[in-house]
Structures are given as C-alpha cells and as structure tokens.
mmCIF file with all atom_site columns, N, CA and C in Angstrom:
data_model
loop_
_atom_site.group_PDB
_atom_site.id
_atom_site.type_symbol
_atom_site.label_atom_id
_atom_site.label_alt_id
_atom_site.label_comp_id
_atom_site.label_asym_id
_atom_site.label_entity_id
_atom_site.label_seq_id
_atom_site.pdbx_PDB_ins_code
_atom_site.Cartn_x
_atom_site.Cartn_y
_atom_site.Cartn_z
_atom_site.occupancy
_atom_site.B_iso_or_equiv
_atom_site.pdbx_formal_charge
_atom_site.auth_seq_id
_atom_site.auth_comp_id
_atom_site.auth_asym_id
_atom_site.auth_atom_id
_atom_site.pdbx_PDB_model_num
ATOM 1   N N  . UNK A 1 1  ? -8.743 11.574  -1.799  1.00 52.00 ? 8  UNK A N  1
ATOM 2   C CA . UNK A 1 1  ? -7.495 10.865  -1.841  1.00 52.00 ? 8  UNK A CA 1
ATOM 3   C C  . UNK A 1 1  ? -7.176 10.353  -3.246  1.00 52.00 ? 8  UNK A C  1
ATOM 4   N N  . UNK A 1 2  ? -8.097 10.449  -4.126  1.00 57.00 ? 9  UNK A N  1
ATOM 5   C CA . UNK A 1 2  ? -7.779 9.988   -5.057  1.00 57.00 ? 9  UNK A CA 1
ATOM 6   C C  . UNK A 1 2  ? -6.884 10.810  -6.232  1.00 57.00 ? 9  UNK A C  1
ATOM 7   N N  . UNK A 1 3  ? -6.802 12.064  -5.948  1.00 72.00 ? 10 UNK A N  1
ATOM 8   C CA . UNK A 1 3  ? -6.098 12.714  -7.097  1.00 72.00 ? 10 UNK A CA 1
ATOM 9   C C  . UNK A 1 3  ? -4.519 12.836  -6.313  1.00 72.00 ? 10 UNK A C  1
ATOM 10  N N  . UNK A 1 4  ? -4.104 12.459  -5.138  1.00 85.00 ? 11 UNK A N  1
ATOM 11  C CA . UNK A 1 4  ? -2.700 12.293  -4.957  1.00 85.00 ? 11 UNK A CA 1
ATOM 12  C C  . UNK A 1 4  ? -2.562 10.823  -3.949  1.00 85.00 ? 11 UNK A C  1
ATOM 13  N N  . UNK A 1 5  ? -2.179 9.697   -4.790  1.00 83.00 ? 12 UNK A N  1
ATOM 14  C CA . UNK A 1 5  ? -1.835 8.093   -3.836  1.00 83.00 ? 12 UNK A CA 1
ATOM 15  C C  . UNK A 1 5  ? -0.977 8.337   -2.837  1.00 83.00 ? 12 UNK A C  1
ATOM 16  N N  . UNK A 1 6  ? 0.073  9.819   -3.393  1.00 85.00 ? 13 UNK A N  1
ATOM 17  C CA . UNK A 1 6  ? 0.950  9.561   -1.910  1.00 85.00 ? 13 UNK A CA 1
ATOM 18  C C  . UNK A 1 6  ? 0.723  10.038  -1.121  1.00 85.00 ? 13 UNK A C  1
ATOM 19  N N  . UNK A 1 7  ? -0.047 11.090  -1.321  1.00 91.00 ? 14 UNK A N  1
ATOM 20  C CA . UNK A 1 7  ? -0.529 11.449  0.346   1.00 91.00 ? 14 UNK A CA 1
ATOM 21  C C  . UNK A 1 7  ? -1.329 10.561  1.246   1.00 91.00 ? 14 UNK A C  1
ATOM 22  N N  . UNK A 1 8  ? -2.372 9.833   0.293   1.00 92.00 ? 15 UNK A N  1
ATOM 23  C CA . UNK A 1 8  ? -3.219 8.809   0.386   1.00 92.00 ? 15 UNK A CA 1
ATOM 24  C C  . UNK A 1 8  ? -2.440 8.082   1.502   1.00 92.00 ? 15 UNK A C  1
ATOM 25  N N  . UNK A 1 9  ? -1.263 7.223   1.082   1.00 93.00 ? 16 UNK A N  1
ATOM 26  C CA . UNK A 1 9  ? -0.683 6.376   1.075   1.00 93.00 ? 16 UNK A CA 1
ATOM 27  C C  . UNK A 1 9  ? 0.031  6.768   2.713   1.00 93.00 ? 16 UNK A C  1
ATOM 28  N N  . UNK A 1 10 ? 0.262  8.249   2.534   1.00 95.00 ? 17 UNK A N  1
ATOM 29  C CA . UNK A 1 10 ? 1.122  8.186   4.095   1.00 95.00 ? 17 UNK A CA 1
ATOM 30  C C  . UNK A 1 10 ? -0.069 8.233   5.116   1.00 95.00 ? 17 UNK A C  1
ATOM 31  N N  . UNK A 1 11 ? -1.316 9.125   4.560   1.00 96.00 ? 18 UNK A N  1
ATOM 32  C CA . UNK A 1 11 ? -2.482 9.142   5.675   1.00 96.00 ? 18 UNK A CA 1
ATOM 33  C C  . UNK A 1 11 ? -2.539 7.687   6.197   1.00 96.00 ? 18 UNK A C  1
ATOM 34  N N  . UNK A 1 12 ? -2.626 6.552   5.380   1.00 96.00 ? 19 UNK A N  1
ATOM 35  C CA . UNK A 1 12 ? -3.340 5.324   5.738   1.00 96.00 ? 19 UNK A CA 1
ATOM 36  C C  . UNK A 1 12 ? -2.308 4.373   6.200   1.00 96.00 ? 19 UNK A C  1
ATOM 37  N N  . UNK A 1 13 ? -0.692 5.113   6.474   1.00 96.00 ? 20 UNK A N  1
ATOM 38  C CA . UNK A 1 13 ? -0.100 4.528   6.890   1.00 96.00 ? 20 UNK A CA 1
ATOM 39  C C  . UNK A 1 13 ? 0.211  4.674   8.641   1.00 96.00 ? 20 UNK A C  1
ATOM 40  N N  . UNK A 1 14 ? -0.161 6.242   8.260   1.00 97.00 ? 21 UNK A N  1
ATOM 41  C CA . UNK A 1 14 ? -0.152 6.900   10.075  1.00 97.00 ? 21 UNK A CA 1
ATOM 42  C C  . UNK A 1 14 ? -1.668 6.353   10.464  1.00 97.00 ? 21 UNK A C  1
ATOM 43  N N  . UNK A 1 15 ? -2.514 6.013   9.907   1.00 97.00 ? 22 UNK A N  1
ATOM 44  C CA . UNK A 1 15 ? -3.833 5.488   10.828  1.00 97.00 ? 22 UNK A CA 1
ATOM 45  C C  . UNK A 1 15 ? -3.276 3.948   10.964  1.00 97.00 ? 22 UNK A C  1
ATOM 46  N N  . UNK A 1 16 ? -2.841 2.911   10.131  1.00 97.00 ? 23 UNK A N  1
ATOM 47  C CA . UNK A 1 16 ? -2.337 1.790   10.359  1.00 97.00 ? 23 UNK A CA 1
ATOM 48  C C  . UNK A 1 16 ? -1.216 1.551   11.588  1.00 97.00 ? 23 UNK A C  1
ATOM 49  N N  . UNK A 1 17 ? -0.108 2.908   11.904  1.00 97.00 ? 24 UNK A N  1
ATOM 50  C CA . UNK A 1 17 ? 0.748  2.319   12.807  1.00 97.00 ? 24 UNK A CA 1
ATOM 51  C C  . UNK A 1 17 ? -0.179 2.926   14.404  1.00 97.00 ? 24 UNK A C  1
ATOM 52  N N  . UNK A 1 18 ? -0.804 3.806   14.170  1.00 98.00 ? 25 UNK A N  1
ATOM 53  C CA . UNK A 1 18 ? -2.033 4.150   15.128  1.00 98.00 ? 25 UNK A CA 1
ATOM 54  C C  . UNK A 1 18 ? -2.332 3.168   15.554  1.00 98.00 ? 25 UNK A C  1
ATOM 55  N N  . UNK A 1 19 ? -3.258 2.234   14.478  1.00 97.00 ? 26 UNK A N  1
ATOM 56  C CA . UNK A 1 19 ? -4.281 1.390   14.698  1.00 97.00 ? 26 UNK A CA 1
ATOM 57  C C  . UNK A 1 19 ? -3.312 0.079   15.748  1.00 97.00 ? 26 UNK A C  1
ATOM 58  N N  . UNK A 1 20 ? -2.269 0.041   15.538  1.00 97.00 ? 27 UNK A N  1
ATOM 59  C CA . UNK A 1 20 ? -1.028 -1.024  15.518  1.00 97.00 ? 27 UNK A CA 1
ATOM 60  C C  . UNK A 1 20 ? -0.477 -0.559  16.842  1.00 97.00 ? 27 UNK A C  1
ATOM 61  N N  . UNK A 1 21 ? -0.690 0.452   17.299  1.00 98.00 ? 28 UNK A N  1
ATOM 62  C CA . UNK A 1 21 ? 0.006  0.814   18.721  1.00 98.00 ? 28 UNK A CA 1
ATOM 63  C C  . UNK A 1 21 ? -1.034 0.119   19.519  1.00 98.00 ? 28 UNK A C  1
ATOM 64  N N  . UNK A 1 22 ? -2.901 -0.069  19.326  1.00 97.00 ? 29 UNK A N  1
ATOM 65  C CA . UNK A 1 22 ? -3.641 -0.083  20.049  1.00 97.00 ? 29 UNK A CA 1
ATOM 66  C C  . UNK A 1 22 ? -3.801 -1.660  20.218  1.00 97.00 ? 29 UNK A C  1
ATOM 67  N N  . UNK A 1 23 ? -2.979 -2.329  19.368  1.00 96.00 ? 30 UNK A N  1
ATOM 68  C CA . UNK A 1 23 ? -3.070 -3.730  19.362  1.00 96.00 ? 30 UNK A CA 1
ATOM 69  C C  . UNK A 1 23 ? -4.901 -3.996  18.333  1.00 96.00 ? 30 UNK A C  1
ATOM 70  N N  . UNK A 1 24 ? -4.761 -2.838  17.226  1.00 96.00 ? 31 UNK A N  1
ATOM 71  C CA . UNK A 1 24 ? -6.192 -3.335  16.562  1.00 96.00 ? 31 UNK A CA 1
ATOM 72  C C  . UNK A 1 24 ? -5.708 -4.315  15.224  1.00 96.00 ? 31 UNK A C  1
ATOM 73  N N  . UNK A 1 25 ? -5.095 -5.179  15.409  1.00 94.00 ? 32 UNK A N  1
ATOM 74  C CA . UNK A 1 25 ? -4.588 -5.782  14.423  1.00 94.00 ? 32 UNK A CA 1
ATOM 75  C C  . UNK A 1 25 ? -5.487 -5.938  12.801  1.00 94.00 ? 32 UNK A C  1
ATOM 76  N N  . UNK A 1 26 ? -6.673 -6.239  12.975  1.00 93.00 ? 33 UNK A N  1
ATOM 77  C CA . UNK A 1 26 ? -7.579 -6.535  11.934  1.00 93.00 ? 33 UNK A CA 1
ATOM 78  C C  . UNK A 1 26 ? -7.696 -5.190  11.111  1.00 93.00 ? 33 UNK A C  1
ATOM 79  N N  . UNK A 1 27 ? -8.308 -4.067  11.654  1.00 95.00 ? 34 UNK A N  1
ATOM 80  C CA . UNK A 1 27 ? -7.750 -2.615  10.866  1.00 95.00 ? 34 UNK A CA 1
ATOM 81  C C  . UNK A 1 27 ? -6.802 -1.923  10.702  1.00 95.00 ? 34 UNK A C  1
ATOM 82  N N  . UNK A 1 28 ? -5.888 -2.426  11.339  1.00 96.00 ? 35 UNK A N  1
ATOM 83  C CA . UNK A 1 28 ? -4.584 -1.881  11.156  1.00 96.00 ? 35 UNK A CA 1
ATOM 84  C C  . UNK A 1 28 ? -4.451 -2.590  9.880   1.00 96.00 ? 35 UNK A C  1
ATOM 85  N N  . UNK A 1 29 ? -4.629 -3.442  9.642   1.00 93.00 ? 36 UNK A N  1
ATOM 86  C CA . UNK A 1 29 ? -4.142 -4.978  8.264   1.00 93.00 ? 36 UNK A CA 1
ATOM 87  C C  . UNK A 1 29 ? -4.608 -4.052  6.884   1.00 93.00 ? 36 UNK A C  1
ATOM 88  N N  . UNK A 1 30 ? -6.319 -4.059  6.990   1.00 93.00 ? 37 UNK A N  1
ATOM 89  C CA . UNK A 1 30 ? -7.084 -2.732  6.661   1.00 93.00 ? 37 UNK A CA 1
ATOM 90  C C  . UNK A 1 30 ? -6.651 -2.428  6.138   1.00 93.00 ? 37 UNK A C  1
ATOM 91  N N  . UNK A 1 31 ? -6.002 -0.841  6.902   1.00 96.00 ? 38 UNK A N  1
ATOM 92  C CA . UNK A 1 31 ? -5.468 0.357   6.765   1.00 96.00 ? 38 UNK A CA 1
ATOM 93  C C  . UNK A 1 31 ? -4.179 0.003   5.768   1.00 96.00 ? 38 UNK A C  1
ATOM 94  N N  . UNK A 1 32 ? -3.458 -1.364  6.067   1.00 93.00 ? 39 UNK A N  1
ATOM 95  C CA . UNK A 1 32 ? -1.899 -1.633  5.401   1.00 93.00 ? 39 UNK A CA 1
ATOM 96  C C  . UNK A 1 32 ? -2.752 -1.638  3.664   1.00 93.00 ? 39 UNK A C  1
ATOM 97  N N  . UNK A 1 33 ? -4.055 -2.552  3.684   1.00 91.00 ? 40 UNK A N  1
ATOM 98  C CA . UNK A 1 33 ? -4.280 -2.458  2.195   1.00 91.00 ? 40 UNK A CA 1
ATOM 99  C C  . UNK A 1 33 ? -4.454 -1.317  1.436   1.00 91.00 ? 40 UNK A C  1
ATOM 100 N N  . UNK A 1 34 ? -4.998 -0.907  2.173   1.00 93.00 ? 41 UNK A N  1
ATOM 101 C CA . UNK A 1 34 ? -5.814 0.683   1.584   1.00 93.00 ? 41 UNK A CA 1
ATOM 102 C C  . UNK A 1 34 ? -4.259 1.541   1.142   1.00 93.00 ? 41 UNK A C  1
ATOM 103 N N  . UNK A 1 35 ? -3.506 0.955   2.051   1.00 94.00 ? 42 UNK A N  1
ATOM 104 C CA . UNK A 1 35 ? -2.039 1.981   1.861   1.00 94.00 ? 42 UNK A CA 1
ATOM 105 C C  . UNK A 1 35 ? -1.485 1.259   0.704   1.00 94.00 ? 42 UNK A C  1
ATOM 106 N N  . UNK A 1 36 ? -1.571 0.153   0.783   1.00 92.00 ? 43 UNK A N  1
ATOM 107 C CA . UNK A 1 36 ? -0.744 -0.794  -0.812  1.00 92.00 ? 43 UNK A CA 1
ATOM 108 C C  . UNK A 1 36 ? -1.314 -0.054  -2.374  1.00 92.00 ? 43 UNK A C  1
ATOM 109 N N  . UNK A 1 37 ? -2.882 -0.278  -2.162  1.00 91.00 ? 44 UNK A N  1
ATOM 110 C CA . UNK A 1 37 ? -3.363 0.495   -2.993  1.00 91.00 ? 44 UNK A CA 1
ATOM 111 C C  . UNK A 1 37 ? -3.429 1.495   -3.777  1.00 91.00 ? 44 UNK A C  1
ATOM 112 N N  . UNK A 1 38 ? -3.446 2.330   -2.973  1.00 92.00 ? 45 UNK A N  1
ATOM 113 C CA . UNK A 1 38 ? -2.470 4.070   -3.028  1.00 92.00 ? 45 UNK A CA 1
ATOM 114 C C  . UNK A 1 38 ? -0.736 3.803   -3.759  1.00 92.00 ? 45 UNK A C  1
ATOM 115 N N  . UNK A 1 39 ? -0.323 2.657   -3.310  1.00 90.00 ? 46 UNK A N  1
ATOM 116 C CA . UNK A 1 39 ? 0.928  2.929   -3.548  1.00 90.00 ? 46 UNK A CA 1
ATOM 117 C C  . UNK A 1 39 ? 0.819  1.838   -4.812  1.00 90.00 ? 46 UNK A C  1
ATOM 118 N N  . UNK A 1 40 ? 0.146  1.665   -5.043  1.00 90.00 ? 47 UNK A N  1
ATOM 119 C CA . UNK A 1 40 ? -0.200 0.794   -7.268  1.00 90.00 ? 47 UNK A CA 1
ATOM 120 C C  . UNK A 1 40 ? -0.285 1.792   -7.546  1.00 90.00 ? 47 UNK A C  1
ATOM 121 N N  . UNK A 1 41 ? -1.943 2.818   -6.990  1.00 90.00 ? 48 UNK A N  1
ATOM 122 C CA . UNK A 1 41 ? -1.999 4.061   -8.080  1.00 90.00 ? 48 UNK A CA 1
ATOM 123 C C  . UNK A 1 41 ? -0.584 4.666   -8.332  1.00 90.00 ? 48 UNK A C  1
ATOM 124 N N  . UNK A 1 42 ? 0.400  4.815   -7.381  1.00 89.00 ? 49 UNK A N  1
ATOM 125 C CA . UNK A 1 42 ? 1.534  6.097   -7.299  1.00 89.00 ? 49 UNK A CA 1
ATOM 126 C C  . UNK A 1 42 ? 2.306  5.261   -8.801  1.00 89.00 ? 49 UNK A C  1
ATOM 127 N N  . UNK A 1 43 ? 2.752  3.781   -8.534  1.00 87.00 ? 50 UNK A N  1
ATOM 128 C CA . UNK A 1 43 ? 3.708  3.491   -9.134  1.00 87.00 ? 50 UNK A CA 1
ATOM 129 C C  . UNK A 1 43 ? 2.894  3.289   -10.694 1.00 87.00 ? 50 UNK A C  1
ATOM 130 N N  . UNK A 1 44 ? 1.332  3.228   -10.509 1.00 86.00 ? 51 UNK A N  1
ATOM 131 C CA . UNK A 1 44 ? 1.427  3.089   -12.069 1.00 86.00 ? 51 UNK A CA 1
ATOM 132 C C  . UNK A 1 44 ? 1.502  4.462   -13.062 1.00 86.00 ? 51 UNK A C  1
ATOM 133 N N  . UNK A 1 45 ? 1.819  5.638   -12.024 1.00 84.00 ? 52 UNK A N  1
ATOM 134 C CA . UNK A 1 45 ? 2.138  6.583   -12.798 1.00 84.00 ? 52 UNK A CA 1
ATOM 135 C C  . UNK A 1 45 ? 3.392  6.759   -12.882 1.00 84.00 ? 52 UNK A C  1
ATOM 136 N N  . UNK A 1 46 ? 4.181  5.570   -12.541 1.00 81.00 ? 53 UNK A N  1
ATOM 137 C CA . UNK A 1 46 ? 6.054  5.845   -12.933 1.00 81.00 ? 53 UNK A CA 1
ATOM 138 C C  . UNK A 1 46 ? 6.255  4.872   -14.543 1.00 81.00 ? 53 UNK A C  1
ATOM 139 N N  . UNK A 1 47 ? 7.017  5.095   -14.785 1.00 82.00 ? 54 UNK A N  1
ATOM 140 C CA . UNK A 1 47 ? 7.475  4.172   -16.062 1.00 82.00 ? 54 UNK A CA 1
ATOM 141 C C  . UNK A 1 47 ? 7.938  2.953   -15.694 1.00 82.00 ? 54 UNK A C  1
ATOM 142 N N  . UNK A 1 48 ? 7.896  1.487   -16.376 1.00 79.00 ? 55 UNK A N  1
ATOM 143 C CA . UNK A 1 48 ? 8.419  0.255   -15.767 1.00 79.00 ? 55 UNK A CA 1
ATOM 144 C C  . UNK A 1 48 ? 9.630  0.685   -16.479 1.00 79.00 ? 55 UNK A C  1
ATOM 145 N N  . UNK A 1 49 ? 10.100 1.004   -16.676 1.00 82.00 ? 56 UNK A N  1
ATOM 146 C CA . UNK A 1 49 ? 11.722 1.217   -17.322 1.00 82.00 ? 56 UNK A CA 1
ATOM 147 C C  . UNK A 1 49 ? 12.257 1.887   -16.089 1.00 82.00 ? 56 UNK A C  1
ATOM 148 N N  . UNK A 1 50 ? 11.589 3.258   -15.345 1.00 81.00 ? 57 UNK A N  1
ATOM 149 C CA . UNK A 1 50 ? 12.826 3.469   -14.687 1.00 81.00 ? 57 UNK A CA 1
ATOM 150 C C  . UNK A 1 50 ? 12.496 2.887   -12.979 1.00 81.00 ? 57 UNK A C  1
ATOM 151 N N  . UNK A 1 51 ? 11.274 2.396   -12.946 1.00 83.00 ? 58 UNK A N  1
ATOM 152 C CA . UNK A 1 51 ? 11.269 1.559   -11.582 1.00 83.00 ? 58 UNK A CA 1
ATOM 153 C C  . UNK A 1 51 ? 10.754 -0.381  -11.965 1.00 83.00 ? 58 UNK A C  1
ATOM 154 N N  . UNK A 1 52 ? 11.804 -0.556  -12.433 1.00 88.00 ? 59 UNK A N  1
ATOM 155 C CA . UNK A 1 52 ? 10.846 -2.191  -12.834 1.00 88.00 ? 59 UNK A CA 1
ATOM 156 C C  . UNK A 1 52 ? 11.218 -2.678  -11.761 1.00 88.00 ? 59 UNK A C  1
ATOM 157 N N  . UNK A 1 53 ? 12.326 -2.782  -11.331 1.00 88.00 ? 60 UNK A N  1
ATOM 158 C CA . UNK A 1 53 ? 12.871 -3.637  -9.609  1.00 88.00 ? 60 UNK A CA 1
ATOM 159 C C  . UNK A 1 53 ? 11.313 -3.437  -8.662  1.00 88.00 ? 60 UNK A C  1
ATOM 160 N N  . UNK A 1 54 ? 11.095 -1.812  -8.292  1.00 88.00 ? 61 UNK A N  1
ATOM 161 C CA . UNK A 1 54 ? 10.186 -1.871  -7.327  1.00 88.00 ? 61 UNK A CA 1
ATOM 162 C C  . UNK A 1 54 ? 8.826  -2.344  -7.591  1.00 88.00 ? 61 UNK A C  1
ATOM 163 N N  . UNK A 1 55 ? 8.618  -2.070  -9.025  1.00 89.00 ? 62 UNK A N  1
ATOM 164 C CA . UNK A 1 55 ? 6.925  -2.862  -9.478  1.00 89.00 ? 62 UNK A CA 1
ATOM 165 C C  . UNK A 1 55 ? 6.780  -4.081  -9.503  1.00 89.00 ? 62 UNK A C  1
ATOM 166 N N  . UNK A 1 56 ? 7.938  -5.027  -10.241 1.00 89.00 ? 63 UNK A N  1
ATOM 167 C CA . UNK A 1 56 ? 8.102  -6.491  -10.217 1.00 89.00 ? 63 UNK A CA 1
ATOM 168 C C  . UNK A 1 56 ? 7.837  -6.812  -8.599  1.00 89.00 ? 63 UNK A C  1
ATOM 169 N N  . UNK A 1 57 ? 8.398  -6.182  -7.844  1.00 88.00 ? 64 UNK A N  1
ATOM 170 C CA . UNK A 1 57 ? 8.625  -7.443  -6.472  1.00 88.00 ? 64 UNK A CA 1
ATOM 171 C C  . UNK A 1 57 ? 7.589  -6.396  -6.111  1.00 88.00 ? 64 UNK A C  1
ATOM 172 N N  . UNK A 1 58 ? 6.559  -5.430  -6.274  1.00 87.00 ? 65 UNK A N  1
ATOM 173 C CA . UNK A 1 58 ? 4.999  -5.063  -5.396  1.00 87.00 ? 65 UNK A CA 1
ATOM 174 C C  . UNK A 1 58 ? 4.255  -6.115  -6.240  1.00 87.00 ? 65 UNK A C  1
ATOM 175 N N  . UNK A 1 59 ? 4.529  -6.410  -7.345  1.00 88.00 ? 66 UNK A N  1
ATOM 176 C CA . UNK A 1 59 ? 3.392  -6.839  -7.975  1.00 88.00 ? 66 UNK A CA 1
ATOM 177 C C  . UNK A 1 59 ? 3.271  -8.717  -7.544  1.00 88.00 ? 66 UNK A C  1
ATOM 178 N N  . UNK A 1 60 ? 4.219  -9.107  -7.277  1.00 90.00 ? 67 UNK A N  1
ATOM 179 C CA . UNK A 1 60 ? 4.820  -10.586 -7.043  1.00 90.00 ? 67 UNK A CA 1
ATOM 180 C C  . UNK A 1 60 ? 4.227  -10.553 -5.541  1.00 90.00 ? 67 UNK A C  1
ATOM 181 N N  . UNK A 1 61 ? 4.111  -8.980  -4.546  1.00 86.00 ? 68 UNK A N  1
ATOM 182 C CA . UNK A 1 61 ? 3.765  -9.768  -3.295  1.00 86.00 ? 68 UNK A CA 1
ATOM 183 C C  . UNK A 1 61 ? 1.986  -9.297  -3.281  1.00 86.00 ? 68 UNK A C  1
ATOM 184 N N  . UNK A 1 62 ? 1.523  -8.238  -4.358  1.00 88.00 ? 69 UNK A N  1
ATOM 185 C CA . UNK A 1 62 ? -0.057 -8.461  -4.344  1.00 88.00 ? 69 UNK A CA 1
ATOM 186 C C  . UNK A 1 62 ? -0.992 -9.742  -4.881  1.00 88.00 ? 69 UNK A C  1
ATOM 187 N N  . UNK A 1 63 ? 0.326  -10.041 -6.075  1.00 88.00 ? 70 UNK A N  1
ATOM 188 C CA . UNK A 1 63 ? 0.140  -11.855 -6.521  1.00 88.00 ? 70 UNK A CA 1
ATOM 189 C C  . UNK A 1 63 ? -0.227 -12.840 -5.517  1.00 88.00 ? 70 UNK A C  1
ATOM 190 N N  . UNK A 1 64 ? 0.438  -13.126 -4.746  1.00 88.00 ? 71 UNK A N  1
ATOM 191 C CA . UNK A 1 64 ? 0.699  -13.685 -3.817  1.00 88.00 ? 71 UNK A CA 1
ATOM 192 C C  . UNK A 1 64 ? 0.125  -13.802 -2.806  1.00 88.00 ? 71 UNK A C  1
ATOM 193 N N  . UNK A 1 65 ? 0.076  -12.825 -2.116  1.00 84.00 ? 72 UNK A N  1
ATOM 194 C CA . UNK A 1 65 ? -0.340 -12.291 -0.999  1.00 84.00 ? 72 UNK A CA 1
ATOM 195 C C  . UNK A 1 65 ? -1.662 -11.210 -0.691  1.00 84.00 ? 72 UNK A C  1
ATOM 196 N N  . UNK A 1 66 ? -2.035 -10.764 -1.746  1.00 78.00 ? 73 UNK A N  1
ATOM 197 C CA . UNK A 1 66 ? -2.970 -9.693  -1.961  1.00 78.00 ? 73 UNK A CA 1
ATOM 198 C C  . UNK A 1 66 ? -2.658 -8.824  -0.455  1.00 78.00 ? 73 UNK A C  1
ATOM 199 N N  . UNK A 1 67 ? -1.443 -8.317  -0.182  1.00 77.00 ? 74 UNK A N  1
ATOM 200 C CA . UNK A 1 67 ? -1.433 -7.752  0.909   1.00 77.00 ? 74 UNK A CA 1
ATOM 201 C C  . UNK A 1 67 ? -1.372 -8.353  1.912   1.00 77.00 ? 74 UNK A C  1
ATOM 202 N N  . UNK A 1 68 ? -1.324 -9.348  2.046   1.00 74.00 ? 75 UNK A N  1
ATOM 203 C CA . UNK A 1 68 ? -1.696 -10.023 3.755   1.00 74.00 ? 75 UNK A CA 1
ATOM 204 C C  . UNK A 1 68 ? -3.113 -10.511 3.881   1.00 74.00 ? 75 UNK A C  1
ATOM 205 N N  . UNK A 1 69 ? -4.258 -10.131 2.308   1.00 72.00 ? 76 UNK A N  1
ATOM 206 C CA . UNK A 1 69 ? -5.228 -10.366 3.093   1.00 72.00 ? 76 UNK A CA 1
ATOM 207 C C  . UNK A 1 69 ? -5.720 -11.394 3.275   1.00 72.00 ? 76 UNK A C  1
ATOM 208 N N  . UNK A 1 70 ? -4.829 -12.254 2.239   1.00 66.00 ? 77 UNK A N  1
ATOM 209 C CA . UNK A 1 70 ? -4.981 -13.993 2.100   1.00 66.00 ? 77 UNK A CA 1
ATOM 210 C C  . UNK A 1 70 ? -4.441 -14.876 2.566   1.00 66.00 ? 77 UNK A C  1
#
C-alpha cells in the first residue's frame, strides 16, 4: 500500500464502512485512521499552491483531533 495512498486510502475505507455496518465501532475508527494517513501521503504529493484549502483544513483536523483518536 505504500507505493499508491489512494488505493490505500479507498481499501481502508471499504474495510471501515464494513467494519461500521457490523456496529465494530473501535476498528472501524482504526480503519478511518489508517485511511487519513494514506490520504497525508496522497496530498503531500500535491503542491500547497494548487490544493492549500484542502491541506489547511486536513491538517487543522489531524491537529486537533489526530483523527478522532483523541
């Protein structure tokens, strides 16, 4: 998974809404980080010039929030 985040990113999103149908809340949460993750690697291969809107407000809610896991 590591040489493409977005595929990464959709795998660990279809095991998260999986996990989320079964009422597994705690790995589903998991699965949401592992997917955030994937989706830093994706965006730190975009330029902050032509996506700063979407990096500013991911980066303000991993600040914050580290995902939900805090």
């Amino acid at each position: 998974m590591k040489k493409n985040p977005k595929s990464a990113r959709d795998i660990y999103r279809q095991i998260k809404l999986s996990l989320d149908k079964q009422a597994d809340y705690i790995n589903a949460n998991w699965f949401y980080s592992l997917e955030m993750k994937a989706y830093e690697k994706y965006l730190q291969s975009k330029s902050w010039k032509d996506n700063f809107q979407e990096k500013f407000i991911f980066t303000i809610h991993k600040s914050i929030s580290n995902f939900g896991q805090s």
